[in-house]
Amino acid sequence: MSDAMSDTPSDENGIGIEPDAVAEDARVARTRADVSRAALEVLTGEGWEAVTHAHVARVAGYSKTTLYTHWPSRSDLLTMALEAIGDMPHHDLVGDVRTDLIGELRMLRDAIATQRLDRVLMAMAQWGATVAEIGRVRRRIVDDGEKHTRQMLGAVIQGPELEAAVSMLSGSVVCPTLMYGTLPDDATIEAAVDILLRGIELRGNER
Amino acid sequence: MSDAMSDTPSDENGIGIEPDAVAEDARVARTRADVSRAALEVLTGEGWEAVTHAHVARVAGYSKTTLYTHWPSRSDLLTMALEAIGDMPHHDLVGDVRTDLIGELRMLRDAIATQRLDRVLMAMAQWGATVAEIGRVRRRIVDDGEKHTRQMLGAVIQGPELEAAVSMLSGSVVCPTLMYGTLPDDATIEAAVDILLRGIELRGNER
């Protein structure tokens, strides 16, 4: 952290900005970035119950006191971890609804397997209900994750049908993960998409 | 606990059973029942992270030492809590697949709302993967929860289609709970069942 000054943005105009304040802002910003990354690493690596001040401080290489000073509650750390999640992984759309829905579900499955998105989901489920800030971050993450699916299906169905369809597709991947501790294979993902497409009468004649 | 003796089964034959051992067994059995109930109460009331020796001991009215002696790990307490869950709530089947699937999903939704089955699900998801005993209890609870749905759908579809269909139906209730913190309304549940039934071409012509 001693080299934080080197990253301090130069203050060319020198109007209304104290150099010390700029350095301090840069230091806090860097600390925040380091701690966010560490908190996300702990969250996906071990699960949200491991996201404590002591553990995240150790992983990030800061003192516990520094963490408590800036982010006094565990929900602050979890919020930062969730905010550090970039955009959700998405399949490159090819313009064929069946292919694209299967692609999106495979991406979700693979993100659970390799990035432990299931742990992210469980943290959001656990904390999103009671901590408003986490509820907001969850909304952003879920919206981003569902956006292609909602767009594709929203061209054909709306309202309760659309809500049901989106949840049914997510459920084909999320439910086996939570309920059996297994991920669906390709055949199961394809079966889910085919059931859905026949069910909403898009390509109702294909099998 | 001082009246535990009064529940001790009488040992009429007196062969091979030490009265003290019988009394001890009865005491342990009663303690186990009390602690299991308390652990389940904490699990559904506050979530699995609150299931600690200190908290469960306080709720059950035993000493922490007693709990640590018999059930040294937190996973022991969680296993007991999950084992204390009786049969899953089920809709009384009427013999019409659409009505019965909707009834089952409503029961699932209502069990999440009133009995906080979502907290049970999250405990099972979190611990089932790493603690074999909890994995086994999860299997029993999930099998019981899905049995009617599997039976109804299994008459029409098998293999990956059946797996997909069961997860899609569960997902219509579980996914909104985890991802948005809301429960589906009746219209959404009915839409999910109708999409599914058309999708598996059972009553494919109804809308």
PDB file of N, CA and C in Angstrom, chain A residues 47-49 121-122 124-126 138-139 142 146 150 160-161 163-168 170-172 174-181 187-188 191-192 195-196 198-201 204 207, chain B residues 47-49 121-122 124-126 138-139 142 146 150 160-161 163-168 170-172 174-181 187-188 191-192 195-196 198-201 204 207:
ATOM      1  N   GLY A  47     -17.832 -20.329   0.241  1.00  0.00           N
ATOM      2  CA  GLY A  47     -19.225 -20.091   0.627  1.00  0.00           C
ATOM      3  C   GLY A  47     -19.337 -18.870   1.524  1.00  0.00           C
ATOM      4  N   TRP A  48     -20.536 -18.291   1.580  1.00  0.00           N
ATOM      5  CA  TRP A  48     -20.681 -16.991   2.262  1.00  0.00           C
ATOM      6  C   TRP A  48     -20.386 -17.060   3.753  1.00  0.00           C
ATOM      7  N   GLU A  49     -20.549 -18.230   4.369  1.00  0.00           N
ATOM      8  CA  GLU A  49     -20.316 -18.283   5.815  1.00  0.00           C
ATOM      9  C   GLU A  49     -18.847 -18.055   6.156  1.00  0.00           C
ATOM     10  N   LEU A 121     -25.430 -17.565  -5.592  1.00  0.00           N
ATOM     11  CA  LEU A 121     -26.890 -17.629  -5.523  1.00  0.00           C
ATOM     12  C   LEU A 121     -27.353 -17.828  -4.081  1.00  0.00           C
ATOM     13  N   MET A 122     -26.674 -18.706  -3.366  1.00  0.00           N
ATOM     14  CA  MET A 122     -27.091 -18.960  -1.980  1.00  0.00           C
ATOM     15  C   MET A 122     -26.829 -17.760  -1.080  1.00  0.00           C
ATOM     16  N   MET A 124     -26.936 -14.675  -2.087  1.00  0.00           N
ATOM     17  CA  MET A 124     -27.967 -13.695  -2.438  1.00  0.00           C
ATOM     18  C   MET A 124     -29.316 -14.085  -1.855  1.00  0.00           C
ATOM     19  N   ALA A 125     -29.621 -15.382  -1.877  1.00  0.00           N
ATOM     20  CA  ALA A 125     -30.896 -15.844  -1.336  1.00  0.00           C
ATOM     21  C   ALA A 125     -30.946 -15.599   0.172  1.00  0.00           C
ATOM     22  N   GLN A 126     -29.828 -15.894   0.838  1.00  0.00           N
ATOM     23  CA  GLN A 126     -29.766 -15.791   2.292  1.00  0.00           C
ATOM     24  C   GLN A 126     -29.831 -14.333   2.758  1.00  0.00           C
ATOM     25  N   ARG A 138     -28.542  -8.283  -5.895  1.00  0.00           N
ATOM     26  CA  ARG A 138     -29.130  -9.518  -6.423  1.00  0.00           C
ATOM     27  C   ARG A 138     -29.976  -9.228  -7.645  1.00  0.00           C
ATOM     28  N   ARG A 139     -30.794  -8.208  -7.545  1.00  0.00           N
ATOM     29  CA  ARG A 139     -31.678  -7.841  -8.664  1.00  0.00           C
ATOM     30  C   ARG A 139     -30.860  -7.592  -9.940  1.00  0.00           C
ATOM     31  N   VAL A 142     -29.323 -11.013 -11.155  1.00  0.00           N
ATOM     32  CA  VAL A 142     -30.347 -11.893 -11.724  1.00  0.00           C
ATOM     33  C   VAL A 142     -30.863 -11.325 -13.046  1.00  0.00           C
ATOM     34  N   GLU A 146     -30.647 -13.252 -16.604  1.00  0.00           N
ATOM     35  CA  GLU A 146     -31.861 -13.685 -17.317  1.00  0.00           C
ATOM     36  C   GLU A 146     -32.130 -12.912 -18.594  1.00  0.00           C
ATOM     37  N   ARG A 150     -35.154 -13.809 -21.140  1.00  0.00           N
ATOM     38  CA  ARG A 150     -36.370 -12.987 -21.080  1.00  0.00           C
ATOM     39  C   ARG A 150     -36.671 -12.316 -22.415  1.00  0.00           C
ATOM     40  N   PRO A 160     -47.682 -13.873 -16.366  1.00  0.00           N
ATOM     41  CA  PRO A 160     -47.409 -15.088 -15.578  1.00  0.00           C
ATOM     42  C   PRO A 160     -46.734 -16.193 -16.405  1.00  0.00           C
ATOM     43  N   GLU A 161     -47.105 -16.298 -17.686  1.00  0.00           N
ATOM     44  CA  GLU A 161     -46.473 -17.325 -18.542  1.00  0.00           C
ATOM     45  C   GLU A 161     -44.983 -17.074 -18.680  1.00  0.00           C
ATOM     46  N   GLU A 163     -43.058 -15.332 -16.593  1.00  0.00           N
ATOM     47  CA  GLU A 163     -42.420 -15.563 -15.285  1.00  0.00           C
ATOM     48  C   GLU A 163     -42.224 -17.056 -15.048  1.00  0.00           C
ATOM     49  N   ALA A 164     -43.279 -17.826 -15.346  1.00  0.00           N
ATOM     50  CA  ALA A 164     -43.193 -19.277 -15.154  1.00  0.00           C
ATOM     51  C   ALA A 164     -42.096 -19.865 -16.041  1.00  0.00           C
ATOM     52  N   ALA A 165     -42.063 -19.445 -17.304  1.00  0.00           N
ATOM     53  CA  ALA A 165     -41.114 -20.027 -18.262  1.00  0.00           C
ATOM     54  C   ALA A 165     -39.665 -19.748 -17.857  1.00  0.00           C
ATOM     55  N   VAL A 166     -39.391 -18.510 -17.448  1.00  0.00           N
ATOM     56  CA  VAL A 166     -38.023 -18.153 -17.050  1.00  0.00           C
ATOM     57  C   VAL A 166     -37.603 -18.978 -15.834  1.00  0.00           C
ATOM     58  N   SER A 167     -38.496 -19.080 -14.853  1.00  0.00           N
ATOM     59  CA  SER A 167     -38.167 -19.850 -13.645  1.00  0.00           C
ATOM     60  C   SER A 167     -38.019 -21.338 -13.944  1.00  0.00           C
ATOM     61  N   MET A 168     -38.816 -21.839 -14.876  1.00  0.00           N
ATOM     62  CA  MET A 168     -38.723 -23.261 -15.227  1.00  0.00           C
ATOM     63  C   MET A 168     -37.376 -23.574 -15.873  1.00  0.00           C
ATOM     64  N   SER A 170     -34.503 -21.777 -15.546  1.00  0.00           N
ATOM     65  CA  SER A 170     -33.481 -21.686 -14.486  1.00  0.00           C
ATOM     66  C   SER A 170     -33.545 -22.914 -13.580  1.00  0.00           C
ATOM     67  N   GLY A 171     -34.768 -23.329 -13.258  1.00  0.00           N
ATOM     68  CA  GLY A 171     -34.947 -24.467 -12.360  1.00  0.00           C
ATOM     69  C   GLY A 171     -34.343 -25.752 -12.896  1.00  0.00           C
ATOM     70  N   SER A 172     -34.317 -25.902 -14.219  1.00  0.00           N
ATOM     71  CA  SER A 172     -33.764 -27.139 -14.786  1.00  0.00           C
ATOM     72  C   SER A 172     -32.286 -27.291 -14.463  1.00  0.00           C
ATOM     73  N   VAL A 174     -30.775 -25.102 -11.712  1.00  0.00           N
ATOM     74  CA  VAL A 174     -30.577 -24.761 -10.298  1.00  0.00           C
ATOM     75  C   VAL A 174     -31.136 -25.843  -9.366  1.00  0.00           C
ATOM     76  N   CYS A 175     -32.285 -26.410  -9.694  1.00  0.00           N
ATOM     77  CA  CYS A 175     -32.901 -27.379  -8.776  1.00  0.00           C
ATOM     78  C   CYS A 175     -32.066 -28.644  -8.580  1.00  0.00           C
ATOM     79  N   PRO A 176     -31.552 -29.282  -9.642  1.00  0.00           N
ATOM     80  CA  PRO A 176     -30.690 -30.444  -9.373  1.00  0.00           C
ATOM     81  C   PRO A 176     -29.485 -30.070  -8.513  1.00  0.00           C
ATOM     82  N   THR A 177     -28.932 -28.886  -8.739  1.00  0.00           N
ATOM     83  CA  THR A 177     -27.779 -28.437  -7.955  1.00  0.00           C
ATOM     84  C   THR A 177     -28.122 -28.388  -6.470  1.00  0.00           C
ATOM     85  N   LEU A 178     -29.235 -27.747  -6.148  1.00  0.00           N
ATOM     86  CA  LEU A 178     -29.595 -27.563  -4.741  1.00  0.00           C
ATOM     87  C   LEU A 178     -30.156 -28.832  -4.120  1.00  0.00           C
ATOM     88  N   MET A 179     -30.956 -29.571  -4.901  1.00  0.00           N
ATOM     89  CA  MET A 179     -31.728 -30.656  -4.306  1.00  0.00           C
ATOM     90  C   MET A 179     -31.024 -32.002  -4.341  1.00  0.00           C
ATOM     91  N   TYR A 180     -30.196 -32.229  -5.372  1.00  0.00           N
ATOM     92  CA  TYR A 180     -29.469 -33.501  -5.435  1.00  0.00           C
ATOM     93  C   TYR A 180     -27.973 -33.312  -5.350  1.00  0.00           C
ATOM     94  N   GLY A 181     -27.495 -32.066  -5.483  1.00  0.00           N
ATOM     95  CA  GLY A 181     -26.048 -31.854  -5.525  1.00  0.00           C
ATOM     96  C   GLY A 181     -25.428 -32.329  -6.831  1.00  0.00           C
ATOM     97  N   ALA A 187     -28.357 -33.755 -22.224  1.00  0.00           N
ATOM     98  CA  ALA A 187     -29.658 -34.310 -22.630  1.00  0.00           C
ATOM     99  C   ALA A 187     -30.792 -33.716 -21.793  1.00  0.00           C
ATOM    100  N   THR A 188     -30.530 -33.514 -20.501  1.00  0.00           N
ATOM    101  CA  THR A 188     -31.569 -32.962 -19.626  1.00  0.00           C
ATOM    102  C   THR A 188     -31.829 -31.491 -19.955  1.00  0.00           C
ATOM    103  N   ALA A 191     -33.787 -31.445 -23.117  1.00  0.00           N
ATOM    104  CA  ALA A 191     -35.170 -31.856 -22.844  1.00  0.00           C
ATOM    105  C   ALA A 191     -35.951 -30.699 -22.225  1.00  0.00           C
ATOM    106  N   ALA A 192     -35.323 -29.964 -21.322  1.00  0.00           N
ATOM    107  CA  ALA A 192     -36.003 -28.828 -20.676  1.00  0.00           C
ATOM    108  C   ALA A 192     -36.393 -27.780 -21.710  1.00  0.00           C
ATOM    109  N   ILE A 195     -39.238 -29.151 -23.932  1.00  0.00           N
ATOM    110  CA  ILE A 195     -40.529 -29.113 -23.221  1.00  0.00           C
ATOM    111  C   ILE A 195     -41.057 -27.683 -23.209  1.00  0.00           C
ATOM    112  N   LEU A 196     -40.174 -26.739 -22.891  1.00  0.00           N
ATOM    113  CA  LEU A 196     -40.615 -25.356 -22.802  1.00  0.00           C
ATOM    114  C   LEU A 196     -41.112 -24.822 -24.141  1.00  0.00           C
ATOM    115  N   ARG A 198     -42.239 -26.434 -26.786  1.00  0.00           N
ATOM    116  CA  ARG A 198     -43.548 -27.018 -27.126  1.00  0.00           C
ATOM    117  C   ARG A 198     -44.625 -26.430 -26.220  1.00  0.00           C
ATOM    118  N   GLY A 199     -44.266 -26.232 -24.961  1.00  0.00           N
ATOM    119  CA  GLY A 199     -45.241 -25.748 -23.978  1.00  0.00           C
ATOM    120  C   GLY A 199     -45.738 -24.345 -24.267  1.00  0.00           C
ATOM    121  N   ILE A 200     -44.863 -23.508 -24.809  1.00  0.00           N
ATOM    122  CA  ILE A 200     -45.315 -22.150 -25.142  1.00  0.00           C
ATOM    123  C   ILE A 200     -45.715 -22.063 -26.610  1.00  0.00           C
ATOM    124  N   GLU A 201     -45.779 -23.235 -27.246  1.00  0.00           N
ATOM    125  CA  GLU A 201     -46.259 -23.343 -28.624  1.00  0.00           C
ATOM    126  C   GLU A 201     -45.423 -22.567 -29.617  1.00  0.00           C
ATOM    127  N   GLY A 204     -44.281 -25.603 -32.012  1.00  0.00           N
ATOM    128  CA  GLY A 204     -45.090 -26.616 -31.349  1.00  0.00           C
ATOM    129  C   GLY A 204     -45.079 -27.958 -32.060  1.00  0.00           C
ATOM    130  N   ARG A 207     -40.199 -31.949 -32.625  1.00  0.00           N
ATOM    131  CA  ARG A 207     -39.964 -32.844 -31.473  1.00  0.00           C
ATOM    132  C   ARG A 207     -38.484 -32.991 -31.305  1.00  0.00           C
TER     133      ARG A 207
ATOM    134  N   GLY B  47     -32.639 -19.761  10.208  1.00  0.00           N
ATOM    135  CA  GLY B  47     -31.690 -20.177   9.170  1.00  0.00           C
ATOM    136  C   GLY B  47     -30.567 -21.012   9.771  1.00  0.00           C
ATOM    137  N   TRP B  48     -29.894 -21.787   8.903  1.00  0.00           N
ATOM    138  CA  TRP B  48     -28.936 -22.769   9.422  1.00  0.00           C
ATOM    139  C   TRP B  48     -27.745 -22.137  10.119  1.00  0.00           C
ATOM    140  N   GLU B  49     -27.391 -20.900   9.759  1.00  0.00           N
ATOM    141  CA  GLU B  49     -26.223 -20.296  10.394  1.00  0.00           C
ATOM    142  C   GLU B  49     -26.457 -20.045  11.874  1.00  0.00           C
ATOM    143  N   LEU B 121     -34.192 -26.051   2.613  1.00  0.00           N
ATOM    144  CA  LEU B 121     -33.564 -26.305   1.313  1.00  0.00           C
ATOM    145  C   LEU B 121     -32.148 -25.738   1.268  1.00  0.00           C
ATOM    146  N   MET B 122     -31.978 -24.539   1.803  1.00  0.00           N
ATOM    147  CA  MET B 122     -30.645 -23.933   1.759  1.00  0.00           C
ATOM    148  C   MET B 122     -29.665 -24.660   2.678  1.00  0.00           C
ATOM    149  N   MET B 124     -29.806 -27.831   3.321  1.00  0.00           N
ATOM    150  CA  MET B 124     -29.494 -29.093   2.641  1.00  0.00           C
ATOM    151  C   MET B 124     -28.527 -28.852   1.487  1.00  0.00           C
ATOM    152  N   ALA B 125     -28.735 -27.748   0.762  1.00  0.00           N
ATOM    153  CA  ALA B 125     -27.848 -27.442  -0.363  1.00  0.00           C
ATOM    154  C   ALA B 125     -26.438 -27.168   0.141  1.00  0.00           C
ATOM    155  N   GLN B 126     -26.363 -26.406   1.220  1.00  0.00           N
ATOM    156  CA  GLN B 126     -25.075 -25.985   1.749  1.00  0.00           C
ATOM    157  C   GLN B 126     -24.293 -27.161   2.336  1.00  0.00           C
ATOM    158  N   ARG B 138     -31.069 -35.330   2.930  1.00  0.00           N
ATOM    159  CA  ARG B 138     -31.592 -34.528   1.828  1.00  0.00           C
ATOM    160  C   ARG B 138     -32.283 -35.403   0.800  1.00  0.00           C
ATOM    161  N   ARG B 139     -31.637 -36.493   0.445  1.00  0.00           N
ATOM    162  CA  ARG B 139     -32.199 -37.412  -0.544  1.00  0.00           C
ATOM    163  C   ARG B 139     -33.597 -37.880  -0.109  1.00  0.00           C
ATOM    164  N   VAL B 142     -36.074 -34.836  -0.294  1.00  0.00           N
ATOM    165  CA  VAL B 142     -36.383 -34.469  -1.683  1.00  0.00           C
ATOM    166  C   VAL B 142     -37.221 -35.559  -2.352  1.00  0.00           C
ATOM    167  N   GLU B 146     -40.917 -34.959  -3.900  1.00  0.00           N
ATOM    168  CA  GLU B 146     -41.173 -35.095  -5.350  1.00  0.00           C
ATOM    169  C   GLU B 146     -42.029 -36.304  -5.719  1.00  0.00           C
ATOM    170  N   ARG B 150     -43.298 -37.049  -9.501  1.00  0.00           N
ATOM    171  CA  ARG B 150     -42.577 -38.059 -10.283  1.00  0.00           C
ATOM    172  C   ARG B 150     -43.489 -39.186 -10.739  1.00  0.00           C
ATOM    173  N   PRO B 160     -34.125 -38.272 -19.204  1.00  0.00           N
ATOM    174  CA  PRO B 160     -33.824 -36.839 -19.129  1.00  0.00           C
ATOM    175  C   PRO B 160     -35.076 -35.968 -19.171  1.00  0.00           C
ATOM    176  N   GLU B 161     -36.088 -36.390 -19.924  1.00  0.00           N
ATOM    177  CA  GLU B 161     -37.329 -35.602 -19.974  1.00  0.00           C
ATOM    178  C   GLU B 161     -37.987 -35.528 -18.600  1.00  0.00           C
ATOM    179  N   GLU B 163     -36.497 -35.970 -15.666  1.00  0.00           N
ATOM    180  CA  GLU B 163     -35.655 -35.157 -14.783  1.00  0.00           C
ATOM    181  C   GLU B 163     -35.867 -33.672 -15.041  1.00  0.00           C
ATOM    182  N   ALA B 164     -35.880 -33.312 -16.326  1.00  0.00           N
ATOM    183  CA  ALA B 164     -36.086 -31.907 -16.686  1.00  0.00           C
ATOM    184  C   ALA B 164     -37.441 -31.415 -16.190  1.00  0.00           C
ATOM    185  N   ALA B 165     -38.475 -32.229 -16.402  1.00  0.00           N
ATOM    186  CA  ALA B 165     -39.830 -31.800 -16.049  1.00  0.00           C
ATOM    187  C   ALA B 165     -39.979 -31.579 -14.546  1.00  0.00           C
ATOM    188  N   VAL B 166     -39.435 -32.503 -13.753  1.00  0.00           N
ATOM    189  CA  VAL B 166     -39.552 -32.377 -12.295  1.00  0.00           C
ATOM    190  C   VAL B 166     -38.825 -31.110 -11.826  1.00  0.00           C
ATOM    191  N   SER B 167     -37.623 -30.884 -12.359  1.00  0.00           N
ATOM    192  CA  SER B 167     -36.860 -29.691 -11.957  1.00  0.00           C
ATOM    193  C   SER B 167     -37.532 -28.409 -12.427  1.00  0.00           C
ATOM    194  N   MET B 168     -38.159 -28.450 -13.588  1.00  0.00           N
ATOM    195  CA  MET B 168     -38.836 -27.258 -14.098  1.00  0.00           C
ATOM    196  C   MET B 168     -40.017 -26.886 -13.204  1.00  0.00           C
ATOM    197  N   SER B 170     -40.430 -27.735  -9.939  1.00  0.00           N
ATOM    198  CA  SER B 170     -39.883 -27.227  -8.677  1.00  0.00           C
ATOM    199  C   SER B 170     -39.346 -25.810  -8.871  1.00  0.00           C
ATOM    200  N   GLY B 171     -38.667 -25.607  -9.993  1.00  0.00           N
ATOM    201  CA  GLY B 171     -38.061 -24.310 -10.275  1.00  0.00           C
ATOM    202  C   GLY B 171     -39.076 -23.178 -10.343  1.00  0.00           C
ATOM    203  N   SER B 172     -40.300 -23.496 -10.783  1.00  0.00           N
ATOM    204  CA  SER B 172     -41.306 -22.436 -10.895  1.00  0.00           C
ATOM    205  C   SER B 172     -41.632 -21.830  -9.533  1.00  0.00           C
ATOM    206  N   VAL B 174     -39.284 -22.527  -6.593  1.00  0.00           N
ATOM    207  CA  VAL B 174     -38.027 -22.308  -5.867  1.00  0.00           C
ATOM    208  C   VAL B 174     -37.223 -21.131  -6.444  1.00  0.00           C
ATOM    209  N   CYS B 175     -37.201 -21.008  -7.773  1.00  0.00           N
ATOM    210  CA  CYS B 175     -36.370 -19.948  -8.372  1.00  0.00           C
ATOM    211  C   CYS B 175     -36.812 -18.537  -8.003  1.00  0.00           C
ATOM    212  N   PRO B 176     -38.109 -18.203  -8.085  1.00  0.00           N
ATOM    213  CA  PRO B 176     -38.485 -16.853  -7.643  1.00  0.00           C
ATOM    214  C   PRO B 176     -38.105 -16.609  -6.173  1.00  0.00           C
ATOM    215  N   THR B 177     -38.248 -17.636  -5.345  1.00  0.00           N
ATOM    216  CA  THR B 177     -37.912 -17.505  -3.926  1.00  0.00           C
ATOM    217  C   THR B 177     -36.447 -17.123  -3.761  1.00  0.00           C
ATOM    218  N   LEU B 178     -35.559 -17.858  -4.429  1.00  0.00           N
ATOM    219  CA  LEU B 178     -34.127 -17.626  -4.261  1.00  0.00           C
ATOM    220  C   LEU B 178     -33.655 -16.390  -5.012  1.00  0.00           C
ATOM    221  N   MET B 179     -34.194 -16.181  -6.206  1.00  0.00           N
ATOM    222  CA  MET B 179     -33.625 -15.161  -7.091  1.00  0.00           C
ATOM    223  C   MET B 179     -34.259 -13.794  -6.938  1.00  0.00           C
ATOM    224  N   TYR B 180     -35.546 -13.748  -6.583  1.00  0.00           N
ATOM    225  CA  TYR B 180     -36.181 -12.434  -6.402  1.00  0.00           C
ATOM    226  C   TYR B 180     -36.663 -12.230  -4.968  1.00  0.00           C
ATOM    227  N   GLY B 181     -36.667 -13.297  -4.168  1.00  0.00           N
ATOM    228  CA  GLY B 181     -37.222 -13.162  -2.822  1.00  0.00           C
ATOM    229  C   GLY B 181     -38.736 -13.037  -2.824  1.00  0.00           C
ATOM    230  N   ALA B 187     -51.596 -17.684 -10.614  1.00  0.00           N
ATOM    231  CA  ALA B 187     -51.572 -17.619 -12.080  1.00  0.00           C
ATOM    232  C   ALA B 187     -50.241 -18.137 -12.627  1.00  0.00           C
ATOM    233  N   THR B 188     -49.151 -17.818 -11.938  1.00  0.00           N
ATOM    234  CA  THR B 188     -47.838 -18.264 -12.408  1.00  0.00           C
ATOM    235  C   THR B 188     -47.689 -19.773 -12.232  1.00  0.00           C
ATOM    236  N   ALA B 191     -49.695 -21.360 -14.923  1.00  0.00           N
ATOM    237  CA  ALA B 191     -49.005 -21.217 -16.216  1.00  0.00           C
ATOM    238  C   ALA B 191     -47.876 -22.242 -16.331  1.00  0.00           C
ATOM    239  N   ALA B 192     -47.144 -22.457 -15.234  1.00  0.00           N
ATOM    240  CA  ALA B 192     -46.039 -23.422 -15.258  1.00  0.00           C
ATOM    241  C   ALA B 192     -46.568 -24.825 -15.567  1.00  0.00           C
ATOM    242  N   ILE B 195     -47.731 -24.991 -19.243  1.00  0.00           N
ATOM    243  CA  ILE B 195     -46.580 -25.081 -20.161  1.00  0.00           C
ATOM    244  C   ILE B 195     -46.025 -26.501 -20.131  1.00  0.00           C
ATOM    245  N   LEU B 196     -45.880 -27.045 -18.934  1.00  0.00           N
ATOM    246  CA  LEU B 196     -45.311 -28.382 -18.826  1.00  0.00           C
ATOM    247  C   LEU B 196     -46.186 -29.432 -19.501  1.00  0.00           C
ATOM    248  N   ARG B 198     -48.443 -29.121 -21.857  1.00  0.00           N
ATOM    249  CA  ARG B 198     -48.366 -29.008 -23.318  1.00  0.00           C
ATOM    250  C   ARG B 198     -47.008 -29.491 -23.807  1.00  0.00           C
ATOM    251  N   GLY B 199     -45.977 -29.154 -23.030  1.00  0.00           N
ATOM    252  CA  GLY B 199     -44.617 -29.499 -23.446  1.00  0.00           C
ATOM    253  C   GLY B 199     -44.350 -30.987 -23.490  1.00  0.00           C
ATOM    254  N   ILE B 200     -45.000 -31.726 -22.599  1.00  0.00           N
ATOM    255  CA  ILE B 200     -44.807 -33.176 -22.628  1.00  0.00           C
ATOM    256  C   ILE B 200     -45.932 -33.852 -23.414  1.00  0.00           C
ATOM    257  N   GLU B 201     -46.734 -33.002 -24.043  1.00  0.00           N
ATOM    258  CA  GLU B 201     -47.806 -33.472 -24.920  1.00  0.00           C
ATOM    259  C   GLU B 201     -48.842 -34.327 -24.220  1.00  0.00           C
ATOM    260  N   GLY B 204     -52.091 -32.045 -24.942  1.00  0.00           N
ATOM    261  CA  GLY B 204     -51.399 -31.068 -25.781  1.00  0.00           C
ATOM    262  C   GLY B 204     -52.336 -30.072 -26.456  1.00  0.00           C
ATOM    263  N   ARG B 207     -55.637 -25.437 -23.707  1.00  0.00           N
ATOM    264  CA  ARG B 207     -54.920 -24.174 -23.456  1.00  0.00           C
ATOM    265  C   ARG B 207     -55.392 -23.621 -22.143  1.00  0.00           C
TER     266      ARG B 207
END
